Amino acid sequence: MGAFVENLGVCTITRAEIMAAIRGLQMAWKNGHRKVLLQLDSTTAINILTSQDQTEHRYHNLVFQFQRLLQQNWEVRISHIYRESNKVADFLANKGHSTSIGFHVLASPDPGLSFWILYDVLGISQTRLI
């Protein structure tokens, strides 16, 4: 597969989630994956991206870009995942904050990433405090 980080500068969490979804789909398509499970830990982002309401809003252009990606010849399923169950994405999001502005494909896995990949594959999650 592959991994990426992106530093968007100052933006909302929702914008960062939507951009990560777009970048992830772009990367999956480029790498030849035609059956994709897109897991997001933001129900707000999921609701915005899957809404049938096409009225103008602050994320309209990003939603349009996302919808165009979905129209390609592939199967994309979108689902919610709790952040505590997706440590790889959490690790990469945090790493993005310490990189220069822009999109960066990781040529090789970050040394700290291997632990979190195993953590996610084994289905280990932390207790969520509410």
GROMACS .gro file of C-alpha atoms in nm:
model
  130
    1MET     CA    1   0.000   0.000   0.000
    2GLY     CA    2   0.178   0.313   0.116
    3ALA     CA    3   0.153   0.596   0.361
    4PHE     CA    4   0.150   0.973   0.351
    5VAL     CA    5   0.149   1.272   0.579
    6GLU     CA    6   0.034   1.622   0.500
    7ASN     CA    7   0.076   1.949   0.679
    8LEU     CA    8  -0.214   2.175   0.579
    9GLY     CA    9  -0.111   2.461   0.803
   10VAL     CA   10  -0.390   2.613   1.006
   11CYS     CA   11  -0.725   2.452   0.923
   12THR     CA   12  -1.022   2.285   1.085
   13ILE     CA   13  -1.013   1.921   1.194
   14THR     CA   14  -1.298   1.851   0.952
   15ARG     CA   15  -1.103   1.996   0.660
   16ALA     CA   16  -0.801   1.784   0.757
   17GLU     CA   17  -1.019   1.470   0.771
   18ILE     CA   18  -1.173   1.542   0.431
   19MET     CA   19  -0.832   1.614   0.277
   20ALA     CA   20  -0.696   1.288   0.421
   21ALA     CA   21  -0.988   1.100   0.265
   22ILE     CA   22  -0.923   1.261  -0.072
   23ARG     CA   23  -0.547   1.201  -0.057
   24GLY     CA   24  -0.598   0.842   0.055
   25LEU     CA   25  -0.834   0.770  -0.234
   26GLN     CA   26  -0.601   0.939  -0.482
   27MET     CA   27  -0.312   0.728  -0.355
   28ALA     CA   28  -0.518   0.407  -0.361
   29TRP     CA   29  -0.628   0.474  -0.721
   30LYS     CA   30  -0.273   0.557  -0.831
   31ASN     CA   31  -0.147   0.233  -0.675
   32GLY     CA   32  -0.408   0.027  -0.863
   33HIS     CA   33  -0.640  -0.058  -0.575
   34ARG     CA   34  -0.995  -0.097  -0.706
   35LYS     CA   35  -1.171  -0.224  -0.395
   36VAL     CA   36  -1.120   0.016  -0.105
   37LEU     CA   37  -1.249   0.045   0.249
   38LEU     CA   38  -1.216   0.408   0.358
   39GLN     CA   39  -1.235   0.438   0.736
   40LEU     CA   40  -1.273   0.779   0.895
   41ASP     CA   41  -1.290   0.861   1.265
   42SER     CA   42  -1.493   1.176   1.205
   43THR     CA   43  -1.866   1.128   1.172
   44THR     CA   44  -1.887   1.495   1.078
   45ALA     CA   45  -1.657   1.439   0.779
   46ILE     CA   46  -1.846   1.123   0.680
   47ASN     CA   47  -2.179   1.308   0.694
   48ILE     CA   48  -2.046   1.595   0.484
   49LEU     CA   49  -1.885   1.365   0.226
   50THR     CA   50  -2.186   1.136   0.189
   51SER     CA   51  -2.463   1.397   0.207
   52GLN     CA   52  -2.697   1.419  -0.089
   53ASP     CA   53  -2.742   1.789  -0.010
   54GLN     CA   54  -2.533   1.969  -0.270
   55THR     CA   55  -2.586   2.322  -0.139
   56GLU     CA   56  -2.286   2.548  -0.112
   57HIS     CA   57  -2.096   2.526   0.214
   58ARG     CA   58  -1.739   2.581   0.328
   59TYR     CA   59  -1.628   2.233   0.212
   60HIS     CA   60  -1.822   2.231  -0.116
   61ASN     CA   61  -1.514   2.220  -0.343
   62LEU     CA   62  -1.359   1.937  -0.142
   63VAL     CA   63  -1.685   1.739  -0.146
   64PHE     CA   64  -1.704   1.786  -0.523
   65GLN     CA   65  -1.346   1.657  -0.557
   66PHE     CA   66  -1.429   1.359  -0.333
   67GLN     CA   67  -1.746   1.277  -0.528
   68ARG     CA   68  -1.552   1.284  -0.857
   69LEU     CA   69  -1.306   1.032  -0.714
   70LEU     CA   70  -1.594   0.801  -0.618
   71GLN     CA   71  -1.725   0.809  -0.976
   72GLN     CA   72  -1.418   0.628  -1.108
   73ASN     CA   73  -1.444   0.260  -1.197
   74TRP     CA   74  -1.390   0.110  -0.853
   75GLU     CA   75  -1.565   0.007  -0.534
   76VAL     CA   76  -1.522   0.236  -0.234
   77ARG     CA   77  -1.697   0.164   0.096
   78ILE     CA   78  -1.692   0.435   0.362
   79SER     CA   79  -1.723   0.350   0.729
   80HIS     CA   80  -1.668   0.504   1.070
   81ILE     CA   81  -1.389   0.380   1.293
   82TYR     CA   82  -1.313   0.504   1.642
   83ARG     CA   83  -0.983   0.689   1.667
   84GLU     CA   84  -0.878   0.454   1.944
   85SER     CA   85  -0.901   0.164   1.697
   86ASN     CA   86  -0.700   0.332   1.423
   87LYS     CA   87  -0.365   0.418   1.574
   88VAL     CA   88  -0.186   0.418   1.237
   89ALA     CA   89  -0.395   0.709   1.110
   90ASP     CA   90  -0.355   0.887   1.444
   91PHE     CA   91   0.024   0.842   1.430
   92LEU     CA   92   0.044   0.972   1.072
   93ALA     CA   93  -0.182   1.270   1.149
   94ASN     CA   94   0.042   1.368   1.440
   95LYS     CA   95   0.353   1.320   1.226
   96GLY     CA   96   0.204   1.552   0.965
   97HIS     CA   97   0.215   1.838   1.216
   98SER     CA   98   0.594   1.812   1.236
   99THR     CA   99   0.660   1.810   0.860
  100SER     CA  100   0.693   2.102   0.624
  101ILE     CA  101   0.376   2.239   0.463
  102GLY     CA  102   0.250   2.013   0.186
  103PHE     CA  103   0.186   1.651   0.093
  104HIS     CA  104   0.458   1.391   0.158
  105VAL     CA  105   0.451   1.025   0.051
  106LEU     CA  106   0.658   0.812   0.286
  107ALA     CA  107   0.907   0.613   0.080
  108SER     CA  108   0.954   0.366   0.363
  109PRO     CA  109   0.759   0.308   0.683
  110ASP     CA  110   0.847   0.538   0.967
  111PRO     CA  111   1.026   0.343   1.243
  112GLY     CA  112   0.749   0.426   1.490
  113LEU     CA  113   0.476   0.309   1.254
  114SER     CA  114   0.544  -0.067   1.268
  115PHE     CA  115   0.425  -0.093   1.628
  116TRP     CA  116   0.096   0.081   1.548
  117ILE     CA  117   0.037  -0.132   1.238
  118LEU     CA  118   0.063  -0.443   1.457
  119TYR     CA  119  -0.158  -0.277   1.717
  120ASP     CA  120  -0.432  -0.213   1.456
  121VAL     CA  121  -0.399  -0.551   1.283
  122LEU     CA  122  -0.444  -0.732   1.615
  123GLY     CA  123  -0.752  -0.521   1.689
  124ILE     CA  124  -0.610  -0.373   2.006
  125SER     CA  125  -0.777  -0.051   2.111
  126GLN     CA  126  -0.770   0.173   2.412
  127THR     CA  127  -1.064   0.235   2.637
  128ARG     CA  128  -1.254   0.544   2.535
  129LEU     CA  129  -1.332   0.778   2.822
  130ILE     CA  130  -1.655   0.971   2.778
   0.00000   0.00000   0.00000
